[in-house]
PDB file of C-alpha atoms in Angstrom:
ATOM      1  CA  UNK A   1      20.571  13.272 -17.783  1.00  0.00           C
ATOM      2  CA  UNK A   2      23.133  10.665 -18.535  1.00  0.00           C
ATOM      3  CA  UNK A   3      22.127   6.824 -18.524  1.00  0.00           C
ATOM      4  CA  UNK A   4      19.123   4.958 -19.722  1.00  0.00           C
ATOM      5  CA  UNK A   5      15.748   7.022 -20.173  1.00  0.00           C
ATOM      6  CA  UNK A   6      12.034   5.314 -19.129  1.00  0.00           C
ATOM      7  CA  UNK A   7       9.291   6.533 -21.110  1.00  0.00           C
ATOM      8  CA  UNK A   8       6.631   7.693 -18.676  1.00  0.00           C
ATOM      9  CA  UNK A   9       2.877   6.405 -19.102  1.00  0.00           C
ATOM     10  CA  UNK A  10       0.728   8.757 -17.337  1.00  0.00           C
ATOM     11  CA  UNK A  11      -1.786   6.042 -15.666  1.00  0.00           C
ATOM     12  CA  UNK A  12      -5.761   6.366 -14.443  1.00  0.00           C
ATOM     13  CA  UNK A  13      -5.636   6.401 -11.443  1.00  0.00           C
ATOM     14  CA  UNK A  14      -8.475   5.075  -9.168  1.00  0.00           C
ATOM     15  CA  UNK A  15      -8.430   5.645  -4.855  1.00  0.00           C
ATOM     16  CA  UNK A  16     -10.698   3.493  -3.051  1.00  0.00           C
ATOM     17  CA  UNK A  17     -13.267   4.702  -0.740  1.00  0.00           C
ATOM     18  CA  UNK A  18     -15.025   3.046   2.072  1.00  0.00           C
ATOM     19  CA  UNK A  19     -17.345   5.189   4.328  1.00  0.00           C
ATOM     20  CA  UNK A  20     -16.043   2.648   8.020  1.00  0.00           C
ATOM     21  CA  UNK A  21     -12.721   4.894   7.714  1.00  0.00           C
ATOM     22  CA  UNK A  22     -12.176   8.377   5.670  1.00  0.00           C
ATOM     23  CA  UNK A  23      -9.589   9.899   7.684  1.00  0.00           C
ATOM     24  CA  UNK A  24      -6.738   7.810   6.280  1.00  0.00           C
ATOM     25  CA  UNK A  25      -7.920   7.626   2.716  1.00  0.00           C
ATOM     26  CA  UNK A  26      -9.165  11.876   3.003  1.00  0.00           C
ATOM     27  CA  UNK A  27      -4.996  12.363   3.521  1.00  0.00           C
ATOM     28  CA  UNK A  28      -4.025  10.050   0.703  1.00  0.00           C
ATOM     29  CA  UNK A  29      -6.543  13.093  -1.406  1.00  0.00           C
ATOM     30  CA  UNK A  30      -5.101  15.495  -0.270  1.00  0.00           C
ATOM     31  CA  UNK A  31      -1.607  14.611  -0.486  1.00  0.00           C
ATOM     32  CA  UNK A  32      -2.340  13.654  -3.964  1.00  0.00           C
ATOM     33  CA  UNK A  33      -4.279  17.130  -4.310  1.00  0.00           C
ATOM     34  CA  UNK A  34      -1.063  19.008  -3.452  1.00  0.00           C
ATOM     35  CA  UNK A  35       1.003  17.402  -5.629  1.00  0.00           C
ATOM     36  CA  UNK A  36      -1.615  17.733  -8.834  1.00  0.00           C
ATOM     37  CA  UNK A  37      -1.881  14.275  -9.253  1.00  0.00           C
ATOM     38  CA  UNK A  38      -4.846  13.519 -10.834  1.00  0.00           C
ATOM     39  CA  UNK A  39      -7.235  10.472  -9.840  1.00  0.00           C
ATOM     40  CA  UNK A  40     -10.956   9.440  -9.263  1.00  0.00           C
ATOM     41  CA  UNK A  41     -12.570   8.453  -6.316  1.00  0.00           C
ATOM     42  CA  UNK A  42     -14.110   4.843  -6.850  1.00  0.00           C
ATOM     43  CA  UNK A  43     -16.804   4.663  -4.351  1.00  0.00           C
ATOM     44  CA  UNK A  44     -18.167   0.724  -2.778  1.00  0.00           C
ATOM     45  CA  UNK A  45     -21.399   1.071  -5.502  1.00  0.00           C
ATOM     46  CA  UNK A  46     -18.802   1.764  -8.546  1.00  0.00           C
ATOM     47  CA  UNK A  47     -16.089  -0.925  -7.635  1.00  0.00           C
ATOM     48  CA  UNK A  48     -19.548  -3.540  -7.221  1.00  0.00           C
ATOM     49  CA  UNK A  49     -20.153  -2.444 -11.004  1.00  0.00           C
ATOM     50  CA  UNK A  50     -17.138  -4.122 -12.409  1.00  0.00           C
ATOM     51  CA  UNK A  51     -15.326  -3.010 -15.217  1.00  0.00           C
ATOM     52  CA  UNK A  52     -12.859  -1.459 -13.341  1.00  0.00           C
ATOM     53  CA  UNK A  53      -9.877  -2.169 -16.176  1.00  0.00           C
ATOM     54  CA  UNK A  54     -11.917   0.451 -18.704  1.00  0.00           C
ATOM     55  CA  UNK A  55     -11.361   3.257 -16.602  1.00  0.00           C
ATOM     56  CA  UNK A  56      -8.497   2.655 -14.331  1.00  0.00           C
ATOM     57  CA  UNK A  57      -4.352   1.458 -14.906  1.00  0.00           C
ATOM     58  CA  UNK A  58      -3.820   1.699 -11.001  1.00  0.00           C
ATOM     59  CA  UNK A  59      -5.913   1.562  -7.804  1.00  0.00           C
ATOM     60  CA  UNK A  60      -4.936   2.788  -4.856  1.00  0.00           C
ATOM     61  CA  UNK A  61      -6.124   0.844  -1.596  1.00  0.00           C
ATOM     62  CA  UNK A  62      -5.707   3.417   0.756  1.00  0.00           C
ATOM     63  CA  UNK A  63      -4.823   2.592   4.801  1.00  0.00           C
ATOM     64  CA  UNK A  64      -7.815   2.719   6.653  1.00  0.00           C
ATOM     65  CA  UNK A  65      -6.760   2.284  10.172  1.00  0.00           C
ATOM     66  CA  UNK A  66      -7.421  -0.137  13.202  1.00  0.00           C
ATOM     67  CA  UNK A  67     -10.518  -0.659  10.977  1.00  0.00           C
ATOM     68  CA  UNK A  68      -8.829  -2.024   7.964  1.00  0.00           C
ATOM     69  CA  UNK A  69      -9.632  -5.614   8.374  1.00  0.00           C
ATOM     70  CA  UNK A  70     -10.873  -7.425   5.182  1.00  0.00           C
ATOM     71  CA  UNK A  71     -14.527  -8.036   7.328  1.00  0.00           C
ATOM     72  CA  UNK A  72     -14.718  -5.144   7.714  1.00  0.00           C
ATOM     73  CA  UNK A  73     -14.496  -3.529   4.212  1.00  0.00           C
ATOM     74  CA  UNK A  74     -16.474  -6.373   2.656  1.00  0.00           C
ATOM     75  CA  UNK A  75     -19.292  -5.659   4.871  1.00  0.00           C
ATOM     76  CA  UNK A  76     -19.266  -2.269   5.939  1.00  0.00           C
ATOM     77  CA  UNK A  77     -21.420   0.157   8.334  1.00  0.00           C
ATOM     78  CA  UNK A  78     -24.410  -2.017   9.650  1.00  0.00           C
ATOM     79  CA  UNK A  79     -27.154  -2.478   7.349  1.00  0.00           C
ATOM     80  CA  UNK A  80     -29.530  -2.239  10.329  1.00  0.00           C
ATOM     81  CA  UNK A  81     -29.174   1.683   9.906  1.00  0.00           C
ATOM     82  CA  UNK A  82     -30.322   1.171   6.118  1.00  0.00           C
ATOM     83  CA  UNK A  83     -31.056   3.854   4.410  1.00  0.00           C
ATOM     84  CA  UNK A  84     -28.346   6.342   5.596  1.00  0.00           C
ATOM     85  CA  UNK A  85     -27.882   9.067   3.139  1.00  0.00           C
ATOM     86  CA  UNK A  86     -24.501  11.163   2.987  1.00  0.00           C
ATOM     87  CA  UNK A  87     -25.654  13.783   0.287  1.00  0.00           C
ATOM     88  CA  UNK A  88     -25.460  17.324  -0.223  1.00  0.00           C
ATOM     89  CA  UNK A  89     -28.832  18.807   0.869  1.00  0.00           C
ATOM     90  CA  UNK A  90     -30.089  22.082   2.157  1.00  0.00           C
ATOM     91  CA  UNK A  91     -29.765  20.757   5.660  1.00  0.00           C
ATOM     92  CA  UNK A  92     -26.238  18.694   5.092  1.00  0.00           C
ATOM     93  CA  UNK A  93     -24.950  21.666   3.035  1.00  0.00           C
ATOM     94  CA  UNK A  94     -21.024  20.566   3.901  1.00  0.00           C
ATOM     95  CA  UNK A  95     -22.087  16.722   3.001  1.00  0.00           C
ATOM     96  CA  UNK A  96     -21.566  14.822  -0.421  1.00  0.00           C
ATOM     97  CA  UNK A  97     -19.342  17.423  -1.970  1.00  0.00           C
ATOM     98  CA  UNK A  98     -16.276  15.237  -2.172  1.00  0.00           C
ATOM     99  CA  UNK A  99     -17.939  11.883  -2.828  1.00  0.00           C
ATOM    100  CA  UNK A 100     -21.737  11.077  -1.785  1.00  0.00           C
ATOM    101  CA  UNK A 101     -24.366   7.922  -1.490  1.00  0.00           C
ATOM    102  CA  UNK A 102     -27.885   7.766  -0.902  1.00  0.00           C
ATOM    103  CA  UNK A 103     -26.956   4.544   1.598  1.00  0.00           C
ATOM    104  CA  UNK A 104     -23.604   4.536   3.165  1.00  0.00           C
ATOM    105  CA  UNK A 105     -24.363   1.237   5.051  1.00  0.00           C
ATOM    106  CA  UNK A 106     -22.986  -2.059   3.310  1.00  0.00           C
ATOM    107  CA  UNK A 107     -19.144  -2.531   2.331  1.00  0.00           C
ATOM    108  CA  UNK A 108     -17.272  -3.611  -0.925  1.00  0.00           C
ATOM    109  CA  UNK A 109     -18.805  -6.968  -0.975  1.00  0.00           C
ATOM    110  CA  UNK A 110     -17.529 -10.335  -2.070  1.00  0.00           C
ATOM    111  CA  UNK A 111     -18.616  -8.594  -5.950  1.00  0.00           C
ATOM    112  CA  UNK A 112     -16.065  -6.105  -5.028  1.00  0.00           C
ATOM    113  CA  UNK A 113     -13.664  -8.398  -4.507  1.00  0.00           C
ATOM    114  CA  UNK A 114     -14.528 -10.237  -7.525  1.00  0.00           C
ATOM    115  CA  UNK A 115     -14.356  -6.781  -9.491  1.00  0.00           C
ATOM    116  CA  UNK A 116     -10.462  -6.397  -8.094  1.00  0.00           C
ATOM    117  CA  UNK A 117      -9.244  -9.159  -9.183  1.00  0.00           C
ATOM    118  CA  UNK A 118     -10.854  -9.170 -12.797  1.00  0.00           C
ATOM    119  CA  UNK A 119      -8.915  -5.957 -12.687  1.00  0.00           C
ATOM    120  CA  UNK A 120      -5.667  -7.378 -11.684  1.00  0.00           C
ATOM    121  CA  UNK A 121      -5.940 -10.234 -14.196  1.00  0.00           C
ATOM    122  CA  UNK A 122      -6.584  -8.008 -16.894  1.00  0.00           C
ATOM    123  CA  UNK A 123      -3.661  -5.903 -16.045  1.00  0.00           C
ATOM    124  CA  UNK A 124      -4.052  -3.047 -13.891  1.00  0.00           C
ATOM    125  CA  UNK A 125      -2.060  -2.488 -11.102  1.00  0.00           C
ATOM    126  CA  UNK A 126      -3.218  -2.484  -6.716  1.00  0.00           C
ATOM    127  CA  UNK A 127      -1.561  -0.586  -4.748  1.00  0.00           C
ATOM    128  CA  UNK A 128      -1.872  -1.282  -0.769  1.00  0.00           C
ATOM    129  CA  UNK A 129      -1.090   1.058   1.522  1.00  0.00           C
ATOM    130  CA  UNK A 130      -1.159  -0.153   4.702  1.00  0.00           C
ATOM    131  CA  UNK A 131      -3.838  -2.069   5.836  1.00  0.00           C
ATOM    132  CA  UNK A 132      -5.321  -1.373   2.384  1.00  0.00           C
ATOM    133  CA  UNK A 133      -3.437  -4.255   1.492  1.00  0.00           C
ATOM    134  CA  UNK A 134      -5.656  -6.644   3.389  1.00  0.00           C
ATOM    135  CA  UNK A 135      -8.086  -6.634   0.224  1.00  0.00           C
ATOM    136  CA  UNK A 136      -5.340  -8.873  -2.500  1.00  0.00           C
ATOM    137  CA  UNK A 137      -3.933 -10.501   0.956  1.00  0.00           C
ATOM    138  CA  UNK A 138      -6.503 -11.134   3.304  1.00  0.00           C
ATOM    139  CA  UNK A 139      -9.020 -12.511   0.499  1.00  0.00           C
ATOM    140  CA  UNK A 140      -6.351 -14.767  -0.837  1.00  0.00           C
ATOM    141  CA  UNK A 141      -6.454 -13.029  -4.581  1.00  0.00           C
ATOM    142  CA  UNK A 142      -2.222 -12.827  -3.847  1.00  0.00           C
ATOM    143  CA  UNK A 143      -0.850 -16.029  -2.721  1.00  0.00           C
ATOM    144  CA  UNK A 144       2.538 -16.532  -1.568  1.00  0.00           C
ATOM    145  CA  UNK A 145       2.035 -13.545   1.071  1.00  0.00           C
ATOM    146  CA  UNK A 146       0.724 -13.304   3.940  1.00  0.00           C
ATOM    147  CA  UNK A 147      -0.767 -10.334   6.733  1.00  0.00           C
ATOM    148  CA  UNK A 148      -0.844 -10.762  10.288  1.00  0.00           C
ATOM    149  CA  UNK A 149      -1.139  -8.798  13.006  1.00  0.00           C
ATOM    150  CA  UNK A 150       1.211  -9.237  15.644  1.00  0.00           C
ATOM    151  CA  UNK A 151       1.725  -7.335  19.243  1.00  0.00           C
ATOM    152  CA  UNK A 152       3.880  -4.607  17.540  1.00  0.00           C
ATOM    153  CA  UNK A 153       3.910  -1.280  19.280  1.00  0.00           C
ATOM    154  CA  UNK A 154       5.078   1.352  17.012  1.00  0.00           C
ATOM    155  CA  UNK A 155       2.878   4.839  17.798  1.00  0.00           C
ATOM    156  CA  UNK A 156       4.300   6.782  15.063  1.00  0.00           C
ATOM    157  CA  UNK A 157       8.223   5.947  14.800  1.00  0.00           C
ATOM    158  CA  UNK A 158      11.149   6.224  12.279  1.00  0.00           C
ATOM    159  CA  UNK A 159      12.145   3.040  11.485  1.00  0.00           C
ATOM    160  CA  UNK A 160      15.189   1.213   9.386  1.00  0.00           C
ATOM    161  CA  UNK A 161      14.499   0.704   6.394  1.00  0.00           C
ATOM    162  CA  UNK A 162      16.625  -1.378   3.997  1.00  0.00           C
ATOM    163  CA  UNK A 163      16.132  -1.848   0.561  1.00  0.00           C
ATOM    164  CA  UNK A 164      16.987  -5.148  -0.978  1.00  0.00           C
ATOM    165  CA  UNK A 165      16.135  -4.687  -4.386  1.00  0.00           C
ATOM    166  CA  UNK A 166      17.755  -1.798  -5.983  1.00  0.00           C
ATOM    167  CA  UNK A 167      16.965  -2.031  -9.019  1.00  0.00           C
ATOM    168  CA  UNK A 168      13.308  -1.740  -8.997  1.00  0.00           C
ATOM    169  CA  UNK A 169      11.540   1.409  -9.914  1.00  0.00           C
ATOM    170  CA  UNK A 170       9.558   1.231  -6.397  1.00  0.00           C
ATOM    171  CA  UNK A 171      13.297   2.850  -4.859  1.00  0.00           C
ATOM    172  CA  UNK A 172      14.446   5.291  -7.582  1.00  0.00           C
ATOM    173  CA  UNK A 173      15.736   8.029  -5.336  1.00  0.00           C
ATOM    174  CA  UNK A 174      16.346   5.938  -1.996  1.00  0.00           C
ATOM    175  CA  UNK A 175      19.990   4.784  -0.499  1.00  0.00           C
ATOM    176  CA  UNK A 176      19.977   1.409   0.074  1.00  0.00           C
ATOM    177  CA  UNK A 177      19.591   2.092   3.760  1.00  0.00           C
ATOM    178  CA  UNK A 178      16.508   4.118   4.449  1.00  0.00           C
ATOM    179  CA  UNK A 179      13.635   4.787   6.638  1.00  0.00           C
ATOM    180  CA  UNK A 180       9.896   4.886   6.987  1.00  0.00           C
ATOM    181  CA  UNK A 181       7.280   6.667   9.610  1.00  0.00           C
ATOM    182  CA  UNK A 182       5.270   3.739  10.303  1.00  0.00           C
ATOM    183  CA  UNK A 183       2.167   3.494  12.894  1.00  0.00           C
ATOM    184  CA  UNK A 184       0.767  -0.218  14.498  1.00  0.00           C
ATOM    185  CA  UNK A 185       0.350  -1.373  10.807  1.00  0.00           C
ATOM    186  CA  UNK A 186      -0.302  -5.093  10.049  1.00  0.00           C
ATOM    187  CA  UNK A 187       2.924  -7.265   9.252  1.00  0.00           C
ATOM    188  CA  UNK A 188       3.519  -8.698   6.214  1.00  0.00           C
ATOM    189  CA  UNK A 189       5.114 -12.232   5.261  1.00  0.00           C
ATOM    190  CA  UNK A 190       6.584 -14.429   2.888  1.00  0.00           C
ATOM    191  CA  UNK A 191       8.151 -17.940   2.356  1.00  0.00           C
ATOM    192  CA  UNK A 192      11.756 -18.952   2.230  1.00  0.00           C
ATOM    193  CA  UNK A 193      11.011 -19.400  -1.456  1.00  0.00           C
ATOM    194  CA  UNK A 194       9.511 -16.320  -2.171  1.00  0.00           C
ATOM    195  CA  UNK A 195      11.990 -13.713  -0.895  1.00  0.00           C
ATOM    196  CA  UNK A 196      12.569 -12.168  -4.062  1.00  0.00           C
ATOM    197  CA  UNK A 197       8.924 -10.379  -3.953  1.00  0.00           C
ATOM    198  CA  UNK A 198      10.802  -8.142  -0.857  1.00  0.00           C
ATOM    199  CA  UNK A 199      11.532  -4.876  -2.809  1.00  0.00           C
ATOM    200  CA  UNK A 200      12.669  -3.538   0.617  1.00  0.00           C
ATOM    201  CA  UNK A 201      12.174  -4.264   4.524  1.00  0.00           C
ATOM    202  CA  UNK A 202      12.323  -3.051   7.498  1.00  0.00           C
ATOM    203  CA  UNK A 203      15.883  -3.052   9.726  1.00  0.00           C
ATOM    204  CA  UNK A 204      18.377  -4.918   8.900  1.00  0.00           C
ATOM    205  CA  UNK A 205      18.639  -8.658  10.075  1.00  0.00           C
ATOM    206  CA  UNK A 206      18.968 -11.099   7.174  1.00  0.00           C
ATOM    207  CA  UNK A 207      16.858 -13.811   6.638  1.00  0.00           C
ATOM    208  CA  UNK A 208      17.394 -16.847   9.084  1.00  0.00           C
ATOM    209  CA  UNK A 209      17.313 -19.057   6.084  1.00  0.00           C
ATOM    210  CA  UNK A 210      18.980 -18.764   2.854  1.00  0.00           C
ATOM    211  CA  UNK A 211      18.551 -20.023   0.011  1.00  0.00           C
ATOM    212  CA  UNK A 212      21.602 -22.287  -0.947  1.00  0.00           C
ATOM    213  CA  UNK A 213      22.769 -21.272  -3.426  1.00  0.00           C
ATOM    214  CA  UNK A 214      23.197 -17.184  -2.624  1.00  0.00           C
ATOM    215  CA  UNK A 215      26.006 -17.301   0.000  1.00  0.00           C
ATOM    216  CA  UNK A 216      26.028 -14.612   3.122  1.00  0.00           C
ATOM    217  CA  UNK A 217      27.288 -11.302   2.160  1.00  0.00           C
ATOM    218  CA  UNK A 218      30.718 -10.365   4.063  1.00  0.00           C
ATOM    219  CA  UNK A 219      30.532  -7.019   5.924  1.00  0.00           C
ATOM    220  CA  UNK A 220      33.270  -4.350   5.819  1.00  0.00           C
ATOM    221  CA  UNK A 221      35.369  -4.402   8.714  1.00  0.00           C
ATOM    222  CA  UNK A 222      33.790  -1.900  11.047  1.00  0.00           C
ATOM    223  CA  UNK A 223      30.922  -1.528   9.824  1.00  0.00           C
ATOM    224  CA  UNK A 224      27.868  -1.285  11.795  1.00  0.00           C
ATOM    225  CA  UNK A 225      24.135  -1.638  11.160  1.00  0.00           C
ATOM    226  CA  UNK A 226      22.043   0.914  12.328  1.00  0.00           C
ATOM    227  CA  UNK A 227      19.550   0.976  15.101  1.00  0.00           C
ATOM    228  CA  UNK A 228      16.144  -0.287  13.819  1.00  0.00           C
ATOM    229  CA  UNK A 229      14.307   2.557  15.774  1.00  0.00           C
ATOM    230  CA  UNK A 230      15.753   6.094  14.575  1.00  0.00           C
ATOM    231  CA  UNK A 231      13.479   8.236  16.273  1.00  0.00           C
ATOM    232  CA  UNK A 232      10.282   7.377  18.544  1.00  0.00           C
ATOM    233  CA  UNK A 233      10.289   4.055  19.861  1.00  0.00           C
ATOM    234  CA  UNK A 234       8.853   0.430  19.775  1.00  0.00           C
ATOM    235  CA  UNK A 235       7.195  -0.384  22.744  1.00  0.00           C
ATOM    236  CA  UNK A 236       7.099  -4.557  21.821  1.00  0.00           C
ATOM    237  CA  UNK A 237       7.422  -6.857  18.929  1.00  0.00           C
ATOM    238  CA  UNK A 238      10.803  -5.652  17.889  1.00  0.00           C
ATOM    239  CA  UNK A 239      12.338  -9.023  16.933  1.00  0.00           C
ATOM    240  CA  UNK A 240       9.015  -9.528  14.596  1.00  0.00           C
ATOM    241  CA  UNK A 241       9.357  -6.065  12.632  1.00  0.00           C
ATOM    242  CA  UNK A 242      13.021  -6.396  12.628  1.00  0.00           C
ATOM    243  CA  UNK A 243      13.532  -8.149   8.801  1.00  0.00           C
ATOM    244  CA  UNK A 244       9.925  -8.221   8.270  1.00  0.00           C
ATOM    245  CA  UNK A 245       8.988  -7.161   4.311  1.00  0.00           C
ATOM    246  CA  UNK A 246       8.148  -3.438   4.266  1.00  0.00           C
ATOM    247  CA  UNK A 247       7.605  -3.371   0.136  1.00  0.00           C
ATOM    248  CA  UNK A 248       6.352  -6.424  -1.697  1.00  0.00           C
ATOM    249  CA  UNK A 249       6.085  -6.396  -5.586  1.00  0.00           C
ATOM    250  CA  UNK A 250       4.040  -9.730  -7.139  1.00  0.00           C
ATOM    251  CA  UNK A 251       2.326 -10.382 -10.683  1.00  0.00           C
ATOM    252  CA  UNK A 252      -1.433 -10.776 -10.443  1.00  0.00           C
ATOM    253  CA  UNK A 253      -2.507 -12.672 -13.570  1.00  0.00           C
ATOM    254  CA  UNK A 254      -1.566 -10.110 -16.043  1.00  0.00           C
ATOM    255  CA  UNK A 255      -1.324  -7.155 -13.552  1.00  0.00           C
ATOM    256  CA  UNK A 256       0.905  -6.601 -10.595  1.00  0.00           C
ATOM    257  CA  UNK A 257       0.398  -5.849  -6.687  1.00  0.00           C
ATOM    258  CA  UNK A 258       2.211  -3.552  -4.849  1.00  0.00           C
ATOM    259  CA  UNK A 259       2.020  -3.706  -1.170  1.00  0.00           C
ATOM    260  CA  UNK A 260       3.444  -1.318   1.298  1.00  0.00           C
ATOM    261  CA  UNK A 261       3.959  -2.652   4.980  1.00  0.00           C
ATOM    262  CA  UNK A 262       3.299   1.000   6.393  1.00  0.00           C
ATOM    263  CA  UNK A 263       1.551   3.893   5.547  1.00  0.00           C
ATOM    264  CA  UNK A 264       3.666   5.948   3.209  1.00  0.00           C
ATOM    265  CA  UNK A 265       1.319   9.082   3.039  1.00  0.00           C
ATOM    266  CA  UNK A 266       0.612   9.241   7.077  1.00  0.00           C
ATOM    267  CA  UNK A 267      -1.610  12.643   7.718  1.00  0.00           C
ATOM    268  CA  UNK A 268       0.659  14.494   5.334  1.00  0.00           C
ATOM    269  CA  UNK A 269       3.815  13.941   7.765  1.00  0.00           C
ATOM    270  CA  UNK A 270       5.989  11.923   6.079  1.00  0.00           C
ATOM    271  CA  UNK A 271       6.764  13.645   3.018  1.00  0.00           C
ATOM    272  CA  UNK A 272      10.121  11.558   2.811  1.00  0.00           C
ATOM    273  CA  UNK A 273       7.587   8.110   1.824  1.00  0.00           C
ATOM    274  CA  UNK A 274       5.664   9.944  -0.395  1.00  0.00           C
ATOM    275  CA  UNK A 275       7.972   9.189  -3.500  1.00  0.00           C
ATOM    276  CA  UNK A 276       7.913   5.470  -2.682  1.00  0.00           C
ATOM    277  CA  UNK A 277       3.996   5.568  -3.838  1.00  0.00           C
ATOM    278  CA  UNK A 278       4.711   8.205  -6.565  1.00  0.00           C
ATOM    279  CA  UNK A 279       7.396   5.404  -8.088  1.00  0.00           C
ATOM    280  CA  UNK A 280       4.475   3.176  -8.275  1.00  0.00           C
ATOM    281  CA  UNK A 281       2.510   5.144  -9.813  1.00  0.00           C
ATOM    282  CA  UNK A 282       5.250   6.518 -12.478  1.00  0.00           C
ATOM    283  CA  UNK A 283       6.458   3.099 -13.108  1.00  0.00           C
ATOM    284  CA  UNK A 284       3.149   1.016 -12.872  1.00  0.00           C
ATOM    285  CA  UNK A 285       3.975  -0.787 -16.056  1.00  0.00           C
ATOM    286  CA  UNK A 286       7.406  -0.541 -16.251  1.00  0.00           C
ATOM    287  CA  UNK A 287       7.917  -3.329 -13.271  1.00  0.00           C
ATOM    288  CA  UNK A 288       7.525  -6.781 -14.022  1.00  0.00           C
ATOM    289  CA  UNK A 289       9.433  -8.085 -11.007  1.00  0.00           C
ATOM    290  CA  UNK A 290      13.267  -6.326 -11.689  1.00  0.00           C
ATOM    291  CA  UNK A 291      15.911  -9.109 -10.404  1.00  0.00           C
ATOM    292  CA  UNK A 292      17.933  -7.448  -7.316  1.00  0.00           C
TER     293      UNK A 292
END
């Protein structure tokens, strides 16, 4: 091929698991499965351990639903129903075969959290999909962005997508206008002075305020933007998602985060996302915050 070449550094790749949602994170496996990408599952007793830097480049923070709140991974199932085994035993012969604990109850932890961002600031690289994020976000290890989540009604609908940084890794292979399958996700947000962490978004309505000294860009004559809502619909919130980040790229110490405002790798659906995560993961160290 013609142009400038990267030279490829296979990463270790780690993929969170909590046991309060395994249907999200079970299709991030087996997407990953199909492709023959290879990874490790790092269950909530291995991330407490630390040393996460050792064995891992990149961590995947899988979505993990409705249930993906930051409370909710730190603390976990109910400890009241201490000891719950999920192990593979004569009588649970189709348990514990994929990843297993002799007590499923408890979460991540605040040493879990302390354990991800060692591993940031040593270097490696997080990767939130979807609610996943709320881990760097939610506990305050990113600053400078922020998760909420509004009334947004989007039950599974292809949306706008615009990318505003095109020279970043995270798009190789995307036209600068796009689109994403994305579910009632949280919403993302950052400052007026932080806009250049937006690798891409969703829609496209520009920014309310701009920065002074980057002056409005002129459109052709007759051109038109496209609908935000391609296919499905948005049943509220539509000036809120409209312009709203949908990728978000940010040093960690000596790491980076990488923060996807939708699920990319949605129940094996949207095979069109997929590459947006397998960018990440092909580029994790060749990033360092590309200028648009």
């Amino acid at each position: 091929p013609r142009g400038k070449l990267i030279d490829l550094d296979v990463p270790r790749i780690g993929l969170l698991h909590s046991w309060i949602s395994t249907q999200d994170p079970g299709w991030v496996r087996f997407a990953l499965d199909q492709s023959k990408v290879p990874y490790k599952i790092i269950e909530k007793s291995e991330l407490r351990a630390g040393n996460l830097v050792q064995k891992y480049d990149v961590i995947i923070s899988p979505s993990f639903g409705r249930r993906g709140s930051l409370k909710a991974l730190i603390s976990g199932i109910d400890r009241k129903w201490s000891p719950l085994a999920y192990t593979n035993t004569p009588k649970t012969p189709s348990h514990g075969k994929i990843v297993s604990s002799r007590d499923i109850t408890g979460g991540f932890g605040f040493q879990g959290l302390a354990s991800l961002q060692k591993f940031m600031n040593n270097g490696g690289t997080f990767v939130g999909l979807g609610s996943g994020g709320s881990l760097a976000v939610d506990s305050g290890i990113v600053r400078d962005i922020s998760m909420s989540r509004p009334s947004i009604n989007t039950p599974g609908s292809v949306i706008t997508m615009k990318i505003k940084n095109k020279r970043s890794p995270l798009t190789f292979g995307y036209d600068e206008i796009t689109h994403a399958f994305r579910g009632n996700t949280p919403i993302y947000r950052v400052g007026k002075d932080d806009r250049n962490l937006v690798v891409a978004q969703f829609g496209t309505k520009a920014p309310s305020q701009r920065p002074w000294n980057r002056p409005k860009a002129k459109k052709k004559k007759g051109a038109k933007d496209p609908p935000l809502v391609l296919s499905g619909g948005i049943l509220s919130g539509k000036s809120v998602l409209n312009g709203a980040p949908a990728i978000l790229e940010k040093s960690v110490g000596n790491g980076r985060v990488i923060l996807f405002g939708w699920n990319p790798m949605h129940r094996h659906l949207n095979h069109h996302d997929h590459a947006f995560v397998y960018n990440a993961l092909m580029f994790w160290n060749d990033l360092g915050g590309v200028k648009p």
